[in-house]
DNA sequence: GATGAATGAGCTTTCATTCAT
DNA sequence: TATGAATGAAAGCTCATTCAT
C-alpha cells in the first residue's frame, strides 16, 4: 500500500477570521451588541483592532456574518438530526429537541441569535434572513407533508403554524437564555411538551368540536412572501 | 344660580409628560432605540431637550416607562376584553384576539414593545418585567382553572404552556410588525388559528395515544421564578 | 438732553464663535490644517470640543468660514484704503500696500489664506471663492478704468493682468510668510516695486517719468537667502 | 581586441521606482496628497504596498522626490529652451513659454507641484527647495545680465522682480490647472502678455517699441468665468 | 528584492446629559 | 418648571508603515 503523503502545503488554516467570529459571539453575548467594543473582540481573538476590518466591513457586518455562517451550521445539524426519521411526528419532536440542544450547546451563540441580532437595524429593517426562512421551511415542510398524508389537519395554515411553533420554541429559548438558573428548565422535556401541545392540543377531552367550528373552512390567512 | 367661574389658572393639564411618552414611542418605532435622538423626541413633543430630564432619568428610563405605563393600559384592556367570559376556551380566544387587536391599533407601540425594548440592556439583563408577567399570568390562570375543572390536560406544565402560547403570539406579532404589507396577515383569523392549535393540536385524528405516552407522568419541568 | 438709556438687552456678545475662529487661525497657521486637532482649537478658544460643532459643521467648514469672514473684513479694509484715491495709478499702489499691510498685521491669517486654505479639497476642487474674485475684481476695475481713460494699454487682457498682479503679490506674501526673518523684506518697498514693474515694466526705456523718481535710489529690499 | 561580452543578466531596468513615481503623480493629482492612499499608488504602479517603502522612506518622501526629480527634468528642459537665445528679452519670453509648455504637457505633475506639494508640512516648513531656487535663479540671472548691459532698469531688485514674475506665472498656472475648461486660457498668449507686462509695463506710454508689436491686436486670451 | 497581511496609533464627531439662567 | 447652550466622554474606523516569509 502506498504511503499516504502529507500535503506539502498544509493549507495555512486562516484561523484569524474564525477566531474573530468566535470572540465576537462571546463579547456580543456578554455585553450586548451596542456595548461591545471592537477592541474587546480584537483582544478576545488575539488580533489587532484593524485586523477585524480586513475580514469584516464593520461591526454590524460582523454580526450579520455570525448569523449567516452559524445558521448554516445549525441547518446542517438540523438536517442530520432529522435524518432517518420518517414520520412527521417523529421529525417534529426531533426538530424541537435539536432546537433546544443547539441552545444548550452554544448558549452564547443563542443569545446572539435570539437577542443581539435584533439590535442591528439593518437586520430588523429590510434584511432578508434567508437562512432563517430555510430553518423554518423545514418545519413547514413537515406540516405540509403531514397534511398531504392526512395525518395532520388540513384546516390550519402551515405558514402560520410554523411561525407559531417557532415562536413558542424561541420564546422558551429566550427565557432559558435570560434565566440565571438555567436548570429551571429541563429543555428536553420542554421540547416534548411543546410538541405535545402542538400535536394534541391542550384539551383534555378528545372530541371537542364546537371550538373548531368557526375554523371549519378557513380562508388562507397568510399569503406567501414576495420573492 | 351663581355662575361657575372658570378657574383663573386652569391647572395647565401637565400634558408634557404624556406628549413626551407619545413622541418617544413614535421616534423609537421609526428610528430604533439606539438611533433615536433625545432631541428628536423633544422636538416631537414640542419641548426642550432638557425638559425630558425633568420627567425621566434618561433615555433608557423613558423606554422602560413606556413599557410600564403602556403595559398597564394593555392589562386594563385585556381585563375588559375577558370580562363576562367564563369558559377558559372563550377567554383564551378573547385573549389572543385582544393581543392582536392591540397590535393593530397601536403599531408603533407594538414595535417598541416587541423589538426596541430588547435594545435596553437593563431590560434584557436583570430587569423584572412584572407587568409582562401579569399579562402572562392571566393566561396561566386560564390554564390552571381549566386544569382544575378537568377541561384541560393536567399533564402539561401551565407555566411552560403559557410562555409557548405567548411566544407564538409574539412571533406572529413581530412578523406582522416587520411585514411591509401588513394585510398579508388577517390577524383575527391568525388569533383563532393559534388558539385552535393550542386547544386541539395539529393532529387530524382524535385518539392518537402513543405520542402522548412518554408524557404520561411528567415531572414538573419548570420551577416557579424566585420572588 | 434725554439720558441715553443702556439697551435693556445688551446683546449677549456671543464671543464663543469669534474665539473659535481666532483660535483656529492660530492653530491652523502653526500646525497646518491637516495636523491641527480640533481639541487644540477648542483649548485655544477655551471651549469644549463639542462646542465647535455647534457653530461649524466640521473642520473644513471652519476653515472655509475663516476664508469667507476674513475676506469680508479684508475687502472692507481694501475699500477704505482706496477711498478718496482717484487715479488708477494711485489706487494700484494703495492696493498693493494694503495687501502687504494686511499681511504684516495678521501674519497667521495670511498663512491660513495663502497656504492652509489649499489643503481643503473642497476649496481646491469646485469651491467658488466669490470673495476672492471680488478682491481681484477691484484691481481688474482699475485696469479697465485706466484702459477706458486711455491711461493704460488697451492691448493687455485685464483679467489676465489682474491674476498676474495678484500672483506677484501672493508669491511675495508666501515668501514673506515662510521666511523666518520677516524683516528680510521691506514690504512697503516691495509693494512699490511690484507696482512700478507692472506700471512701467522692466525695460530701461527713455521716458521714465515721475513714478520712477521715488525709486531712483532704492535700498535693497531683498537680501539674499542665507546659504 | 577581446570581444566585449554583453552582460549575461542584462540588469532588468528597474522600472519599478519610475512606475511608482508616475503613479504617485497621477494619484496625488487626482485625489490630493492627503486623500491619496499608498495602496492606490501601489495599485497604479502594479507593485505591492510594501514595495514602495523599498524606494521611499514614506508618503511625504515620495512627494518630495517627485519635486526633486521632476524639477531636475524641468530645469534641463528650461536650459534647452533658452539655449541659443542671447537677448534677455528673448530669453524671458522663452522662459515664460517653457513654463507654460511644461504645464500643458504634464498637467498632473503641474497640479502636484503647484498645489499638492504645499500639503507637505515638511516642504512648507523648513525645506530648502534648491531646485526651485535654481529655476528662479535662471530668471534672476537674466535680469542681472540685462541690468549689467544697461538694457534693464537698475533700480529694481532682481530677486524681488524674479519672485514677482514667478508668482505671476504660478498664479496663472494654478488658475489654468484648476479651471475645468482648460481652453479658457491660451497659455502661449498668456505667456507673451505676462512678459509684455514685465518688460513694458501697463502704462500707455509713448515709446512702445518692437516688443509690443506682436501684441498689437491681441485676441482675448481670457474669457470671463461662467456666472 | 518583493510581497501583502497585520498592526495600532490617532482623531473627528456624535449626542446623552447637565446646569446656569 | 422650562430652557437649550454647553459639555466631554467615548469608540469606530482608516491607512501609513512594518516585517515575516
mmCIF file of N, CA and C in Angstrom, chain C residues 149-216:
data_model
loop_
_atom_site.group_PDB
_atom_site.id
_atom_site.type_symbol
_atom_site.label_atom_id
_atom_site.label_comp_id
_atom_site.label_asym_id
_atom_site.label_seq_id
_atom_site.Cartn_x
_atom_site.Cartn_y
_atom_site.Cartn_z
ATOM 1 N N UNK C 149 -9.876 105.226 -19.885
ATOM 2 C CA UNK C 149 -9.395 106.607 -19.875
ATOM 3 C C UNK C 149 -8.188 106.797 -20.768
ATOM 4 N N UNK C 150 -7.709 105.725 -21.360
ATOM 5 C CA UNK C 150 -6.546 105.835 -22.230
ATOM 6 C C UNK C 150 -5.238 105.906 -21.470
ATOM 7 N N UNK C 151 -5.301 105.779 -20.148
ATOM 8 C CA UNK C 151 -4.068 105.841 -19.369
ATOM 9 C C UNK C 151 -3.327 104.512 -19.402
ATOM 10 N N UNK C 152 -4.056 103.466 -19.577
ATOM 11 C CA UNK C 152 -3.422 102.145 -19.605
ATOM 12 C C UNK C 152 -3.583 101.508 -20.977
ATOM 13 N N UNK C 153 -2.652 100.652 -21.280
ATOM 14 C CA UNK C 153 -2.646 99.996 -22.589
ATOM 15 C C UNK C 153 -3.911 99.167 -22.803
ATOM 16 N N UNK C 154 -4.419 99.256 -23.981
ATOM 17 C CA UNK C 154 -5.649 98.539 -24.273
ATOM 18 C C UNK C 154 -5.367 97.152 -24.836
ATOM 19 N N UNK C 155 -4.118 96.892 -25.078
ATOM 20 C CA UNK C 155 -3.790 95.624 -25.741
ATOM 21 C C UNK C 155 -3.538 94.491 -24.748
ATOM 22 N N UNK C 156 -3.731 94.778 -23.470
ATOM 23 C CA UNK C 156 -3.489 93.717 -22.480
ATOM 24 C C UNK C 156 -4.808 93.280 -21.864
ATOM 25 N N UNK C 157 -4.922 92.004 -21.653
ATOM 26 C CA UNK C 157 -6.154 91.449 -21.103
ATOM 27 C C UNK C 157 -6.253 91.787 -19.609
ATOM 28 N N UNK C 158 -7.289 92.501 -19.208
ATOM 29 C CA UNK C 158 -7.381 92.927 -17.810
ATOM 30 C C UNK C 158 -7.465 91.740 -16.844
ATOM 31 N N UNK C 159 -8.194 90.751 -17.237
ATOM 32 C CA UNK C 159 -8.359 89.577 -16.375
ATOM 33 C C UNK C 159 -7.019 88.903 -16.131
ATOM 34 N N UNK C 160 -6.302 88.717 -17.205
ATOM 35 C CA UNK C 160 -5.003 88.066 -17.086
ATOM 36 C C UNK C 160 -4.016 88.934 -16.317
ATOM 37 N N UNK C 161 -4.039 90.226 -16.610
ATOM 38 C CA UNK C 161 -3.130 91.123 -15.903
ATOM 39 C C UNK C 161 -3.433 91.122 -14.405
ATOM 40 N N UNK C 162 -4.705 91.018 -14.101
ATOM 41 C CA UNK C 162 -5.091 91.002 -12.688
ATOM 42 C C UNK C 162 -4.548 89.771 -11.977
ATOM 43 N N UNK C 163 -4.736 88.631 -12.576
ATOM 44 C CA UNK C 163 -4.217 87.416 -11.950
ATOM 45 C C UNK C 163 -2.696 87.450 -11.846
ATOM 46 N N UNK C 164 -2.076 88.014 -12.861
ATOM 47 C CA UNK C 164 -0.617 88.109 -12.818
ATOM 48 C C UNK C 164 -0.181 89.011 -11.670
ATOM 49 N N UNK C 165 -0.849 90.128 -11.537
ATOM 50 C CA UNK C 165 -0.523 91.060 -10.461
ATOM 51 C C UNK C 165 -0.771 90.402 -9.104
ATOM 52 N N UNK C 166 -1.930 89.774 -8.984
ATOM 53 C CA UNK C 166 -2.250 89.091 -7.726
ATOM 54 C C UNK C 166 -1.227 88.000 -7.442
ATOM 55 N N UNK C 167 -0.836 87.292 -8.478
ATOM 56 C CA UNK C 167 0.165 86.238 -8.295
ATOM 57 C C UNK C 167 1.470 86.795 -7.791
ATOM 58 N N UNK C 168 1.857 87.926 -8.326
ATOM 59 C CA UNK C 168 3.106 88.542 -7.882
ATOM 60 C C UNK C 168 3.020 88.899 -6.398
ATOM 61 N N UNK C 169 1.921 89.554 -6.034
ATOM 62 C CA UNK C 169 1.740 89.911 -4.618
ATOM 63 C C UNK C 169 1.696 88.652 -3.752
ATOM 64 N N UNK C 170 0.964 87.666 -4.228
ATOM 65 C CA UNK C 170 0.741 86.448 -3.462
ATOM 66 C C UNK C 170 2.038 85.696 -3.227
ATOM 67 N N UNK C 171 2.835 85.612 -4.289
ATOM 68 C CA UNK C 171 4.084 84.872 -4.159
ATOM 69 C C UNK C 171 5.014 85.561 -3.171
ATOM 70 N N UNK C 172 5.100 86.862 -3.277
ATOM 71 C CA UNK C 172 5.937 87.595 -2.331
ATOM 72 C C UNK C 172 5.386 87.442 -0.917
ATOM 73 N N UNK C 173 4.076 87.392 -0.808
ATOM 74 C CA UNK C 173 3.466 87.180 0.502
ATOM 75 C C UNK C 173 3.895 85.846 1.077
ATOM 76 N N UNK C 174 3.799 84.831 0.239
ATOM 77 C CA UNK C 174 4.165 83.495 0.718
ATOM 78 C C UNK C 174 5.623 83.477 1.149
ATOM 79 N N UNK C 175 6.460 84.066 0.344
ATOM 80 C CA UNK C 175 7.871 84.085 0.719
ATOM 81 C C UNK C 175 8.079 84.831 2.030
ATOM 82 N N UNK C 176 7.318 85.898 2.181
ATOM 83 C CA UNK C 176 7.436 86.664 3.417
ATOM 84 C C UNK C 176 6.937 85.836 4.612
ATOM 85 N N UNK C 177 5.824 85.168 4.362
ATOM 86 C CA UNK C 177 5.250 84.358 5.445
ATOM 87 C C UNK C 177 6.195 83.226 5.825
ATOM 88 N N UNK C 178 6.781 82.617 4.816
ATOM 89 C CA UNK C 178 7.626 81.460 5.092
ATOM 90 C C UNK C 178 8.983 81.866 5.642
ATOM 91 N N UNK C 179 9.412 83.057 5.283
ATOM 92 C CA UNK C 179 10.747 83.474 5.713
ATOM 93 C C UNK C 179 10.798 83.546 7.235
ATOM 94 N N UNK C 180 11.839 82.994 7.767
ATOM 95 C CA UNK C 180 11.965 83.092 9.218
ATOM 96 C C UNK C 180 12.178 84.555 9.604
ATOM 97 N N UNK C 181 13.205 85.115 8.996
ATOM 98 C CA UNK C 181 13.499 86.516 9.310
ATOM 99 C C UNK C 181 12.571 87.377 8.484
ATOM 100 N N UNK C 182 11.526 87.817 9.104
ATOM 101 C CA UNK C 182 10.496 88.529 8.361
ATOM 102 C C UNK C 182 11.005 89.874 7.857
ATOM 103 N N UNK C 183 12.024 90.383 8.500
ATOM 104 C CA UNK C 183 12.486 91.703 8.096
ATOM 105 C C UNK C 183 13.372 91.653 6.855
ATOM 106 N N UNK C 184 13.536 90.435 6.324
ATOM 107 C CA UNK C 184 14.325 90.347 5.104
ATOM 108 C C UNK C 184 13.663 91.153 3.997
ATOM 109 N N UNK C 185 12.342 91.240 4.095
ATOM 110 C CA UNK C 185 11.601 92.057 3.135
ATOM 111 C C UNK C 185 11.197 93.363 3.805
ATOM 112 N N UNK C 186 11.345 94.405 3.058
ATOM 113 C CA UNK C 186 10.637 95.610 3.437
ATOM 114 C C UNK C 186 9.378 95.620 2.584
ATOM 115 N N UNK C 187 8.293 95.266 3.218
ATOM 116 C CA UNK C 187 7.093 95.015 2.420
ATOM 117 C C UNK C 187 6.586 96.262 1.707
ATOM 118 N N UNK C 188 6.783 97.413 2.319
ATOM 119 C CA UNK C 188 6.278 98.624 1.689
ATOM 120 C C UNK C 188 7.034 98.898 0.383
ATOM 121 N N UNK C 189 8.327 98.765 0.489
ATOM 122 C CA UNK C 189 9.111 98.958 -0.725
ATOM 123 C C UNK C 189 8.806 97.886 -1.756
ATOM 124 N N UNK C 190 8.588 96.672 -1.286
ATOM 125 C CA UNK C 190 8.237 95.589 -2.207
ATOM 126 C C UNK C 190 6.955 95.936 -2.950
ATOM 127 N N UNK C 191 5.983 96.453 -2.221
ATOM 128 C CA UNK C 191 4.725 96.855 -2.858
ATOM 129 C C UNK C 191 4.994 97.875 -3.952
ATOM 130 N N UNK C 192 5.779 98.856 -3.634
ATOM 131 C CA UNK C 192 6.050 99.899 -4.624
ATOM 132 C C UNK C 192 6.770 99.350 -5.839
ATOM 133 N N UNK C 193 7.713 98.464 -5.609
ATOM 134 C CA UNK C 193 8.456 97.920 -6.747
ATOM 135 C C UNK C 193 7.555 97.076 -7.650
ATOM 136 N N UNK C 194 6.700 96.293 -7.051
ATOM 137 C CA UNK C 194 5.794 95.484 -7.875
ATOM 138 C C UNK C 194 4.907 96.394 -8.713
ATOM 139 N N UNK C 195 4.378 97.425 -8.069
ATOM 140 C CA UNK C 195 3.532 98.354 -8.816
ATOM 141 C C UNK C 195 4.355 99.004 -9.926
ATOM 142 N N UNK C 196 5.541 99.385 -9.569
ATOM 143 C CA UNK C 196 6.438 100.001 -10.542
ATOM 144 C C UNK C 196 6.640 99.096 -11.759
ATOM 145 N N UNK C 197 6.916 97.842 -11.491
ATOM 146 C CA UNK C 197 7.119 96.898 -12.595
ATOM 147 C C UNK C 197 5.880 96.806 -13.452
ATOM 148 N N UNK C 198 4.747 96.639 -12.798
ATOM 149 C CA UNK C 198 3.527 96.478 -13.576
ATOM 150 C C UNK C 198 3.180 97.751 -14.344
ATOM 151 N N UNK C 199 3.529 98.886 -13.774
ATOM 152 C CA UNK C 199 3.204 100.118 -14.488
ATOM 153 C C UNK C 199 4.184 100.384 -15.619
ATOM 154 N N UNK C 200 5.459 100.392 -15.296
ATOM 155 C CA UNK C 200 6.454 100.824 -16.288
ATOM 156 C C UNK C 200 7.247 99.692 -16.913
ATOM 157 N N UNK C 201 7.181 98.546 -16.340
ATOM 158 C CA UNK C 201 7.940 97.448 -16.920
ATOM 159 C C UNK C 201 9.400 97.473 -16.535
ATOM 160 N N UNK C 202 10.073 96.451 -16.988
ATOM 161 C CA UNK C 202 11.467 96.293 -16.591
ATOM 162 C C UNK C 202 12.444 97.031 -17.504
ATOM 163 N N UNK C 203 11.987 97.379 -18.658
ATOM 164 C CA UNK C 203 12.923 97.947 -19.632
ATOM 165 C C UNK C 203 13.449 99.309 -19.212
ATOM 166 N N UNK C 204 14.683 99.500 -19.514
ATOM 167 C CA UNK C 204 15.297 100.799 -19.222
ATOM 168 C C UNK C 204 14.978 101.787 -20.335
ATOM 169 N N UNK C 205 13.740 101.894 -20.688
ATOM 170 C CA UNK C 205 13.324 102.787 -21.767
ATOM 171 C C UNK C 205 13.512 104.231 -21.343
ATOM 172 N N UNK C 206 13.546 105.101 -22.303
ATOM 173 C CA UNK C 206 13.837 106.511 -22.013
ATOM 174 C C UNK C 206 12.822 107.149 -21.085
ATOM 175 N N UNK C 207 11.553 107.150 -21.494
ATOM 176 C CA UNK C 207 10.606 108.025 -20.817
ATOM 177 C C UNK C 207 10.167 107.623 -19.423
ATOM 178 N N UNK C 208 11.076 107.405 -18.519
ATOM 179 C CA UNK C 208 10.666 107.102 -17.158
ATOM 180 C C UNK C 208 10.401 108.394 -16.424
ATOM 181 N N UNK C 209 9.175 108.569 -16.076
ATOM 182 C CA UNK C 209 8.810 109.882 -15.526
ATOM 183 C C UNK C 209 8.661 109.853 -14.017
ATOM 184 N N UNK C 210 7.695 110.563 -13.573
ATOM 185 C CA UNK C 210 7.524 110.793 -12.138
ATOM 186 C C UNK C 210 7.522 109.508 -11.297
ATOM 187 N N UNK C 211 6.843 108.542 -11.794
ATOM 188 C CA UNK C 211 6.654 107.355 -10.963
ATOM 189 C C UNK C 211 7.974 106.701 -10.595
ATOM 190 N N UNK C 212 8.951 106.863 -11.471
ATOM 191 C CA UNK C 212 10.233 106.207 -11.229
ATOM 192 C C UNK C 212 11.049 106.947 -10.189
ATOM 193 N N UNK C 213 10.746 108.177 -10.067
ATOM 194 C CA UNK C 213 11.561 109.009 -9.194
ATOM 195 C C UNK C 213 11.771 108.433 -7.794
ATOM 196 N N UNK C 214 10.700 108.094 -7.140
ATOM 197 C CA UNK C 214 10.891 107.627 -5.759
ATOM 198 C C UNK C 214 11.759 106.378 -5.697
ATOM 199 N N UNK C 215 11.942 105.773 -6.833
ATOM 200 C CA UNK C 215 12.709 104.534 -6.822
ATOM 201 C C UNK C 215 14.135 104.757 -7.297
ATOM 202 N N UNK C 216 14.443 106.017 -7.472
ATOM 203 C CA UNK C 216 15.736 106.334 -8.062
ATOM 204 C C UNK C 216 16.883 105.630 -7.351
#
